[in-house]
Amino acid sequence: MDSKVLSHLQDNNTQPQTLDFLSQPLQMYVDGQWINAHSNERITAYDPCFNAEITTFPSASSIDLDKAICAARRTFDSKEWRDMLPLQRETLMHKLAGLVEQHADTLAQIEALDAGKAIAGCRDVDIAGSVDVLRYFAGWPSKIEGAVRPVSIPGEHVAMTVKEPVGVVGAIVPWNWPFNMMIWKFAAAIAAGCTLVLKPAQQTSLSAIYFAKLVEQAGFPAGAFNLITGKGSVIGNEMVSHPLISKVSFTGSTEIGKQVGAMASQNLAHVTLELGGKSPMVVFEDADIERVVAATQQSVFFNSGQVCSAGSRMYVQRKIYEEVIEAISSKTQAMKIGLSLDDSTDMGPVISTSQYANIIDYISIGQREGARLVSGGQTVGDDGFFIQPTVFADCNNTMRIVREEIFGPVLAIQPFDTEEEAIQLANDNEYGLAASVFSSDTSRAWRCVKQIKAGTVWINTHDMVDPCLPFGGFKNSGLGKDLGPEQLEQFLQTKTVWLEV
């Protein structure tokens, strides 16, 4: 561990469990055993606050991946897992939720350190929200049901449908929400009765390794959950195209998601793809501007803008255009940019050198395209990957900063005059993950909701999520849903049963 990282930990009331965990040789969790990679290769985890080493973890090969998938399949087919009563599975999941809650401070510290997340939001959203997801899905195993159907065939028949788990799930988690997205995939798969092989992003694998320790402590059968760490370029393609994988759940970029869908289709595996976004925020002249400002902070500038559903393009009715720009700019300039483990930090660093360079490049593109830089636009400090929250005004839909997913703390604002124009501008994009409408006129807001092509539309807020409601996009933002009963359904398959009596 680099000395800067150690000081970062020691200066911020770090949990003893955090330091103990990071001082151990980290391993993968396969078939109930802790193992190193077959090749003994390892990957270095970096603290993006300093671009300095935290620790290392295994870099799996195809041999390790095949071992994990075979273990998951063996457990799925086993009598122990097949005959586990629904209430027993619920009990296991509730126990695990309790363990995550018990270790919440440690998990938040590991996540903030590894991903550069501001710890206050990480604790309250990433970890606490994950506990809620686990508890929500823990209630489902005893409530999965089919239906008895009346048939029109002569004679005496009983006909019904039965819901069964699809099989082994291959789950690939993105680097921007490592713990949260892992739990979204884990909870629904296990609730449905599937077994799981999970690969976290190579940039942010540490919280997943700690979570595997809690799965083991909760008493899940060996092979029910398997954690493989490594490079997507080495094992990602092999995971989604493996013949024993029955379902692929992927969260990441649209470009990679299309490749994942194509490869999984070769085995006719079920697929859920939660992909990119460039979500519009439509602000009418009767909007509550304080709500608009709060929504941009919790969306565009939360997690340093590395949020797929971030409302990163804003359309404001001309009457209040300059007022909204000034209010948002004043708020962003007051935000504290700082170290991830500092409780007073509003925004930490972005994840990596490449992401940092990409965002800086987009800021330059915006200026060259003629957008007005209102605030931000600069890097911060000499260490790490810190970028000021950045606000552009006078944009238009032909600009790259409006059309393309920047995945950083950059907001592009432009004016509109009529409701019809606002809808046209909001829908003029390849993505359709999410959107929001701000107005005190509920009739107008509802008209907009019906016309905007997005998987989620918020009214007078943005980026609110609850376990009971599905999340997933239209157009190039993906296929299928996470969360809610809609996600559970995608880990199940329907069997028809006939009985002639």
XYZ file of C-alpha atoms in Angstrom:
501
model
C 0.000 0.000 0.000
C 1.301 3.419 -0.969
C 2.109 5.760 1.920
C -0.367 8.394 0.639
C -3.161 5.839 0.665
C -2.239 4.704 4.157
C -2.305 8.306 5.390
C -5.641 8.804 3.639
C -7.020 5.863 5.624
C -5.446 6.791 8.940
C -6.601 10.414 8.781
C -10.281 9.550 8.384
C -11.317 7.314 11.314
C -10.962 4.174 9.275
C -12.579 1.001 10.598
C -10.069 -1.606 11.850
C -11.790 -4.140 9.557
C -10.962 -1.953 6.553
C -7.254 -1.892 7.308
C -7.245 -5.612 8.160
C -8.972 -6.461 4.889
C -6.642 -4.343 2.747
C -3.538 -5.739 4.429
C -4.450 -9.349 3.530
C -3.587 -11.123 0.260
C -6.936 -10.842 -1.543
C -8.355 -13.852 -3.381
C -11.329 -14.921 -5.507
C -14.255 -16.929 -4.138
C -15.106 -20.048 -6.176
C -17.121 -23.100 -5.096
C -16.929 -22.056 -1.448
C -13.117 -21.739 -1.545
C -10.753 -18.765 -1.584
C -8.347 -19.151 -4.480
C -5.670 -17.318 -6.427
C -5.643 -17.145 -10.201
C -4.341 -20.266 -11.916
C -1.614 -18.137 -13.513
C -0.867 -16.319 -10.208
C -1.243 -13.028 -12.108
C -2.556 -10.079 -10.132
C -4.126 -6.673 -10.791
C -3.305 -3.515 -8.831
C -6.112 -1.484 -7.286
C -5.471 2.285 -7.261
C -6.864 5.077 -5.108
C -7.998 7.694 -7.691
C -7.424 10.469 -5.153
C -3.673 9.945 -5.607
C -3.359 7.433 -8.458
C -1.524 5.347 -5.867
C -1.568 1.631 -5.061
C -4.044 0.281 -2.525
C -3.509 -3.472 -2.902
C -3.608 -6.258 -5.490
C -6.081 -9.009 -6.348
C -6.149 -12.030 -8.707
C -6.379 -11.703 -12.479
C -8.378 -14.750 -13.539
C -7.835 -16.825 -16.659
C -10.284 -18.929 -18.650
C -9.329 -21.885 -16.451
C -10.526 -20.052 -13.330
C -13.679 -18.875 -15.064
C -14.612 -22.371 -16.240
C -14.089 -23.692 -12.715
C -16.470 -21.065 -11.330
C -19.153 -21.641 -13.963
C -18.990 -25.423 -13.528
C -19.295 -24.977 -9.757
C -22.346 -22.757 -10.193
C -23.938 -25.297 -12.532
C -23.179 -28.199 -10.198
C -24.774 -26.364 -7.285
C -27.787 -25.343 -9.370
C -28.389 -28.996 -10.248
C -27.728 -30.254 -6.714
C -30.398 -31.590 -4.413
C -29.290 -29.162 -1.686
C -30.041 -26.111 -3.821
C -32.976 -27.556 -5.775
C -34.789 -28.678 -2.619
C -34.043 -25.579 -0.533
C -37.417 -24.269 0.641
C -38.360 -20.747 -0.443
C -38.480 -19.561 3.170
C -35.009 -20.995 3.744
C -33.677 -18.946 0.835
C -35.429 -15.882 2.228
C -33.805 -16.490 5.611
C -30.345 -16.674 4.022
C -30.914 -13.436 2.139
C -32.180 -11.615 5.213
C -29.161 -12.816 7.160
C -26.881 -11.513 4.430
C -28.694 -8.153 4.429
C -28.091 -7.922 8.160
C -24.383 -8.634 7.683
C -24.082 -5.956 4.987
C -25.777 -3.480 7.321
C -23.483 -4.526 10.167
C -20.406 -3.962 7.962
C -21.779 -0.847 6.251
C -19.061 1.537 7.446
C -16.297 -0.810 6.330
C -17.931 -1.405 2.947
C -18.412 2.343 2.426
C -14.751 3.013 3.220
C -13.543 0.276 0.849
C -15.867 1.507 -1.908
C -14.974 5.179 -1.457
C -11.258 4.426 -1.440
C -11.365 2.136 -4.481
C -13.829 4.102 -6.640
C -13.130 7.663 -5.475
C -16.703 8.141 -4.267
C -17.470 10.839 -1.688
C -18.059 8.682 1.371
C -21.158 10.441 2.727
C -23.139 9.684 -0.427
C -21.532 6.272 -0.743
C -22.663 5.297 2.751
C -26.196 6.673 2.367
C -26.893 5.638 -1.230
C -24.591 2.814 -2.359
C -24.478 0.752 0.831
C -27.748 1.623 2.555
C -29.560 1.345 -0.783
C -28.036 -2.101 -1.322
C -29.364 -3.292 2.033
C -32.832 -2.189 0.921
C -32.482 -4.122 -2.349
C -31.409 -7.289 -0.541
C -34.341 -7.054 1.856
C -36.826 -6.339 -0.923
C -35.792 -9.363 -2.964
C -35.464 -11.507 0.158
C -39.242 -11.337 0.397
C -39.813 -12.823 -3.067
C -38.813 -16.535 -2.992
C -42.020 -17.568 -1.183
C -44.162 -15.475 -3.530
C -43.068 -16.732 -6.949
C -46.105 -18.349 -8.498
C -47.623 -19.559 -11.725
C -51.305 -19.793 -12.580
C -54.030 -22.371 -13.180
C -55.679 -21.726 -16.556
C -59.095 -22.919 -17.828
C -58.578 -24.745 -21.129
C -61.080 -25.441 -23.921
C -60.174 -29.046 -24.626
C -62.884 -31.748 -24.279
C -62.441 -33.935 -21.211
C -61.170 -33.295 -17.711
C -57.906 -31.343 -17.633
C -55.938 -29.329 -15.157
C -53.543 -26.898 -16.846
C -51.132 -24.573 -15.154
C -47.926 -22.602 -15.480
C -44.929 -23.051 -13.192
C -42.094 -20.553 -12.730
C -38.576 -21.981 -12.577
C -35.124 -20.369 -12.310
C -33.304 -20.042 -15.646
C -30.035 -21.549 -14.380
C -26.542 -20.120 -13.991
C -26.280 -16.341 -14.242
C -23.172 -14.606 -15.547
C -23.164 -11.081 -14.108
C -20.823 -8.301 -15.201
C -20.688 -5.194 -13.005
C -19.535 -1.682 -14.026
C -16.899 0.400 -12.254
C -19.106 3.394 -11.434
C -21.460 1.600 -8.999
C -19.453 -1.510 -8.013
C -21.277 -2.568 -4.858
C -24.734 -1.319 -5.725
C -24.887 -2.943 -9.168
C -23.478 -6.196 -7.784
C -26.320 -6.349 -5.257
C -28.928 -5.566 -7.924
C -27.754 -8.601 -9.872
C -27.118 -10.891 -6.917
C -30.409 -10.284 -5.098
C -32.795 -10.950 -7.989
C -30.847 -13.979 -9.236
C -30.704 -15.669 -5.839
C -34.334 -14.822 -5.044
C -35.368 -16.564 -8.277
C -33.338 -19.651 -7.342
C -30.477 -19.169 -9.784
C -26.796 -19.550 -8.996
C -24.335 -16.845 -9.904
C -20.873 -16.135 -11.295
C -20.037 -12.464 -10.887
C -17.227 -10.463 -12.439
C -16.664 -6.964 -11.046
C -14.896 -4.296 -13.088
C -11.121 -4.579 -12.874
C -10.932 -0.937 -11.727
C -13.202 -1.512 -8.712
C -13.185 -5.084 -7.391
C -12.459 -4.615 -3.694
C -15.982 -4.274 -2.270
C -17.061 -7.393 -4.180
C -14.284 -9.399 -2.521
C -15.369 -8.168 0.902
C -18.987 -8.996 0.050
C -17.999 -12.569 -0.817
C -16.733 -12.927 2.755
C -20.187 -11.940 4.004
C -21.871 -14.435 1.638
C -19.647 -17.141 3.098
C -20.420 -16.004 6.644
C -24.164 -16.023 5.935
C -23.947 -19.729 5.066
C -24.843 -19.889 1.375
C -24.061 -23.296 -0.167
C -20.719 -23.590 -1.955
C -21.105 -22.673 -5.615
C -24.269 -20.603 -5.194
C -22.222 -17.411 -5.503
C -18.841 -17.315 -7.220
C -16.641 -14.254 -7.577
C -14.123 -14.031 -10.404
C -11.870 -10.976 -10.622
C -9.934 -10.056 -13.715
C -9.805 -8.250 -17.019
C -12.850 -8.103 -19.218
C -10.636 -8.508 -22.255
C -9.449 -11.866 -20.888
C -12.542 -13.442 -19.323
C -15.515 -11.193 -20.189
C -16.156 -12.608 -23.647
C -15.683 -16.176 -22.452
C -18.147 -15.674 -19.623
C -21.020 -14.413 -21.790
C -20.467 -17.052 -24.478
C -19.944 -20.019 -22.128
C -22.414 -22.853 -22.900
C -23.286 -23.359 -19.210
C -24.358 -19.734 -18.728
C -28.134 -19.536 -19.062
C -28.556 -15.832 -18.346
C -26.279 -12.805 -18.819
C -26.853 -9.654 -16.790
C -24.605 -6.835 -17.976
C -24.311 -3.186 -16.997
C -21.922 -1.006 -18.979
C -21.469 0.956 -22.173
C -23.761 0.608 -25.165
C -20.861 -0.350 -27.423
C -19.791 -3.261 -25.218
C -23.379 -4.178 -24.418
C -24.158 -4.790 -28.079
C -21.190 -7.150 -28.278
C -22.299 -8.947 -25.117
C -25.818 -9.417 -26.500
C -24.491 -10.794 -29.782
C -22.171 -13.298 -28.084
C -24.789 -14.467 -25.575
C -27.277 -15.024 -28.386
C -25.063 -17.753 -29.857
C -26.197 -19.970 -26.972
C -29.683 -18.404 -26.836
C -28.899 -17.241 -23.303
C -31.348 -14.850 -21.674
C -29.928 -11.306 -21.618
C -30.436 -8.111 -19.648
C -28.424 -5.111 -20.838
C -28.423 -1.881 -18.815
C -26.424 0.487 -21.001
C -25.546 4.126 -21.582
C -27.595 7.268 -21.293
C -27.739 10.978 -22.026
C -30.781 11.852 -19.988
C -32.665 15.124 -20.578
C -34.003 17.402 -17.854
C -36.857 19.597 -19.146
C -37.427 22.720 -17.054
C -40.559 24.801 -17.677
C -40.947 28.443 -16.665
C -43.187 27.540 -13.685
C -40.643 25.104 -12.212
C -39.339 25.293 -8.650
C -35.758 26.330 -9.357
C -34.516 25.058 -5.989
C -35.738 21.594 -6.959
C -33.963 21.869 -10.301
C -30.685 22.800 -8.585
C -31.015 19.958 -6.059
C -31.734 17.484 -8.876
C -28.631 18.486 -10.828
C -26.445 18.046 -7.758
C -27.849 14.589 -6.963
C -27.641 13.546 -10.593
C -25.088 15.301 -12.801
C -22.585 15.920 -10.009
C -23.180 12.923 -7.739
C -20.390 10.360 -8.058
C -18.492 12.971 -10.108
C -21.037 12.643 -12.893
C -20.189 8.987 -13.492
C -23.861 7.997 -13.554
C -25.572 6.459 -16.584
C -28.900 8.170 -15.815
C -27.366 11.595 -15.041
C -29.446 14.485 -16.378
C -26.483 15.827 -18.280
C -28.432 17.744 -20.942
C -30.904 20.351 -19.685
C -33.567 22.225 -21.621
C -34.855 25.380 -19.898
C -37.787 27.536 -21.014
C -36.424 30.891 -22.110
C -38.191 33.055 -19.496
C -36.140 31.544 -16.632
C -33.109 30.415 -18.651
C -30.482 32.760 -17.194
C -31.918 32.454 -13.685
C -31.569 28.663 -13.765
C -28.029 28.871 -15.148
C -27.004 31.282 -12.379
C -28.585 29.149 -9.630
C -26.923 25.933 -10.800
C -23.565 27.625 -11.334
C -23.624 29.163 -7.845
C -24.380 25.773 -6.321
C -21.612 23.967 -8.198
C -19.048 26.609 -7.276
C -19.873 26.052 -3.598
C -19.355 22.285 -3.793
C -16.338 20.919 -1.957
C -14.032 18.833 -4.108
C -11.897 16.667 -1.866
C -10.600 13.300 -0.730
C -13.096 10.477 -0.914
C -12.911 9.480 2.772
C -13.545 13.022 4.043
C -17.164 13.262 5.251
C -17.373 16.899 4.158
C -16.468 16.133 0.532
C -19.247 16.734 -2.004
C -17.394 15.372 -5.038
C -14.330 13.146 -5.227
C -12.119 12.276 -8.200
C -13.138 10.483 -11.364
C -12.058 6.883 -11.648
C -8.908 6.754 -13.796
C -6.359 8.410 -16.040
C -8.308 7.508 -19.181
C -11.630 8.771 -17.834
C -9.974 11.976 -16.591
C -8.423 12.619 -20.012
C -11.714 11.842 -21.782
C -13.671 14.351 -19.690
C -11.061 17.082 -20.143
C -11.186 16.430 -23.876
C -14.974 16.848 -23.914
C -14.692 20.145 -22.036
C -12.317 21.383 -24.739
C -14.690 20.120 -27.437
C -17.567 22.031 -25.862
C -15.584 25.261 -25.943
C -14.517 24.688 -29.550
C -18.118 23.976 -30.541
C -19.144 27.392 -29.230
C -20.853 26.527 -25.936
C -20.541 29.172 -23.193
C -18.463 27.883 -20.267
C -20.310 29.272 -17.252
C -18.365 27.617 -14.442
C -15.796 24.910 -13.794
C -13.916 23.332 -16.637
C -10.616 23.038 -14.788
C -8.665 20.242 -13.132
C -7.979 20.433 -9.401
C -4.676 19.747 -7.624
C -1.579 17.896 -8.709
C -2.524 14.429 -7.408
C -5.319 12.184 -8.564
C -8.146 12.760 -11.037
C -10.103 15.766 -9.768
C -12.195 17.905 -12.143
C -14.376 20.887 -11.252
C -18.143 20.520 -11.739
C -18.644 22.110 -15.133
C -21.635 23.992 -16.554
C -22.031 24.909 -20.238
C -24.800 27.168 -21.538
C -26.045 28.194 -25.009
C -25.701 24.632 -26.288
C -27.613 22.970 -29.099
C -28.420 19.403 -30.071
C -25.768 19.230 -32.772
C -22.947 19.573 -30.226
C -21.057 16.482 -29.112
C -21.300 17.523 -25.450
C -25.091 17.320 -25.853
C -25.295 14.171 -27.957
C -22.606 11.939 -26.423
C -22.288 10.346 -22.984
C -19.403 12.152 -21.258
C -19.676 10.225 -17.977
C -18.267 13.091 -15.950
C -19.372 16.225 -14.045
C -20.419 18.200 -17.130
C -23.864 19.769 -17.682
C -24.980 21.185 -21.047
C -27.887 23.686 -20.956
C -29.926 25.176 -23.799
C -33.147 27.192 -24.067
C -36.526 26.316 -25.588
C -39.751 28.218 -26.179
C -42.659 25.772 -26.469
C -43.710 22.469 -24.970
C -43.600 20.830 -28.387
C -40.046 22.023 -28.938
C -38.976 20.701 -25.524
C -40.316 17.214 -26.297
C -38.629 17.189 -29.702
C -35.276 18.205 -28.182
C -35.556 15.694 -25.327
C -36.242 12.802 -27.725
C -33.550 13.800 -30.217
C -30.906 11.347 -28.980
C -29.929 7.707 -29.478
C -30.339 7.000 -25.755
C -33.527 6.544 -23.759
C -32.522 5.563 -20.253
C -34.173 8.291 -18.194
C -35.542 11.844 -18.219
C -37.133 14.387 -15.914
C -39.723 17.165 -16.200
C -39.915 20.162 -13.868
C -43.224 22.056 -13.749
C -45.936 23.029 -11.259
C -48.521 22.205 -13.937
C -49.225 18.506 -13.412
C -51.260 18.226 -16.615
C -48.339 19.511 -18.674
C -45.879 17.290 -16.803
C -48.058 14.248 -17.505
C -48.346 15.129 -21.203
C -44.554 15.232 -21.348
C -44.197 11.917 -19.516
C -46.369 10.219 -22.122
C -44.324 11.608 -25.015
C -40.750 11.317 -23.758
C -39.084 8.109 -24.939
C -37.265 6.915 -21.814
C -37.454 3.969 -19.431
C -37.892 6.225 -16.387
C -39.327 9.745 -16.270
C -39.228 11.690 -13.015
C -41.394 14.737 -12.276
C -39.806 17.536 -10.216
C -36.863 15.345 -9.238
C -34.189 13.214 -10.904
C -32.374 9.937 -10.183
C -34.715 8.616 -7.513
C -34.584 4.797 -7.299
C -36.500 2.275 -5.211
C -36.172 -1.548 -5.175
C -39.839 -2.014 -6.073
C -39.646 -0.015 -9.301
C -37.982 -1.261 -12.506
C -34.974 0.577 -13.920
C -33.872 0.201 -17.525
C -33.950 2.086 -20.780
C -35.395 2.359 -24.259
C -33.541 2.680 -27.579
C -29.739 2.294 -27.257
C -29.952 2.334 -23.466
C -30.547 -1.384 -23.257
C -32.849 -4.381 -22.961
C -34.792 -5.542 -19.944
C -35.098 -4.151 -16.433
C -33.314 -4.181 -13.116
C -35.229 -3.987 -9.815
C -38.882 -4.637 -9.116
C -40.826 -7.788 -9.994
C -39.911 -7.062 -13.627
C -36.275 -7.915 -12.899
C -37.195 -11.061 -10.992
C -39.247 -12.259 -13.963
C -36.134 -12.099 -16.163
C -34.379 -14.697 -14.000
C -37.341 -17.085 -14.335
C -38.693 -19.221 -17.162
C -42.243 -20.490 -17.569
C -43.157 -24.165 -17.821
C -46.632 -25.281 -18.899
C -48.049 -28.363 -17.138
C -51.070 -30.406 -18.336
C -52.812 -33.068 -16.335
C -55.607 -35.183 -17.792
C -57.758 -36.547 -14.967
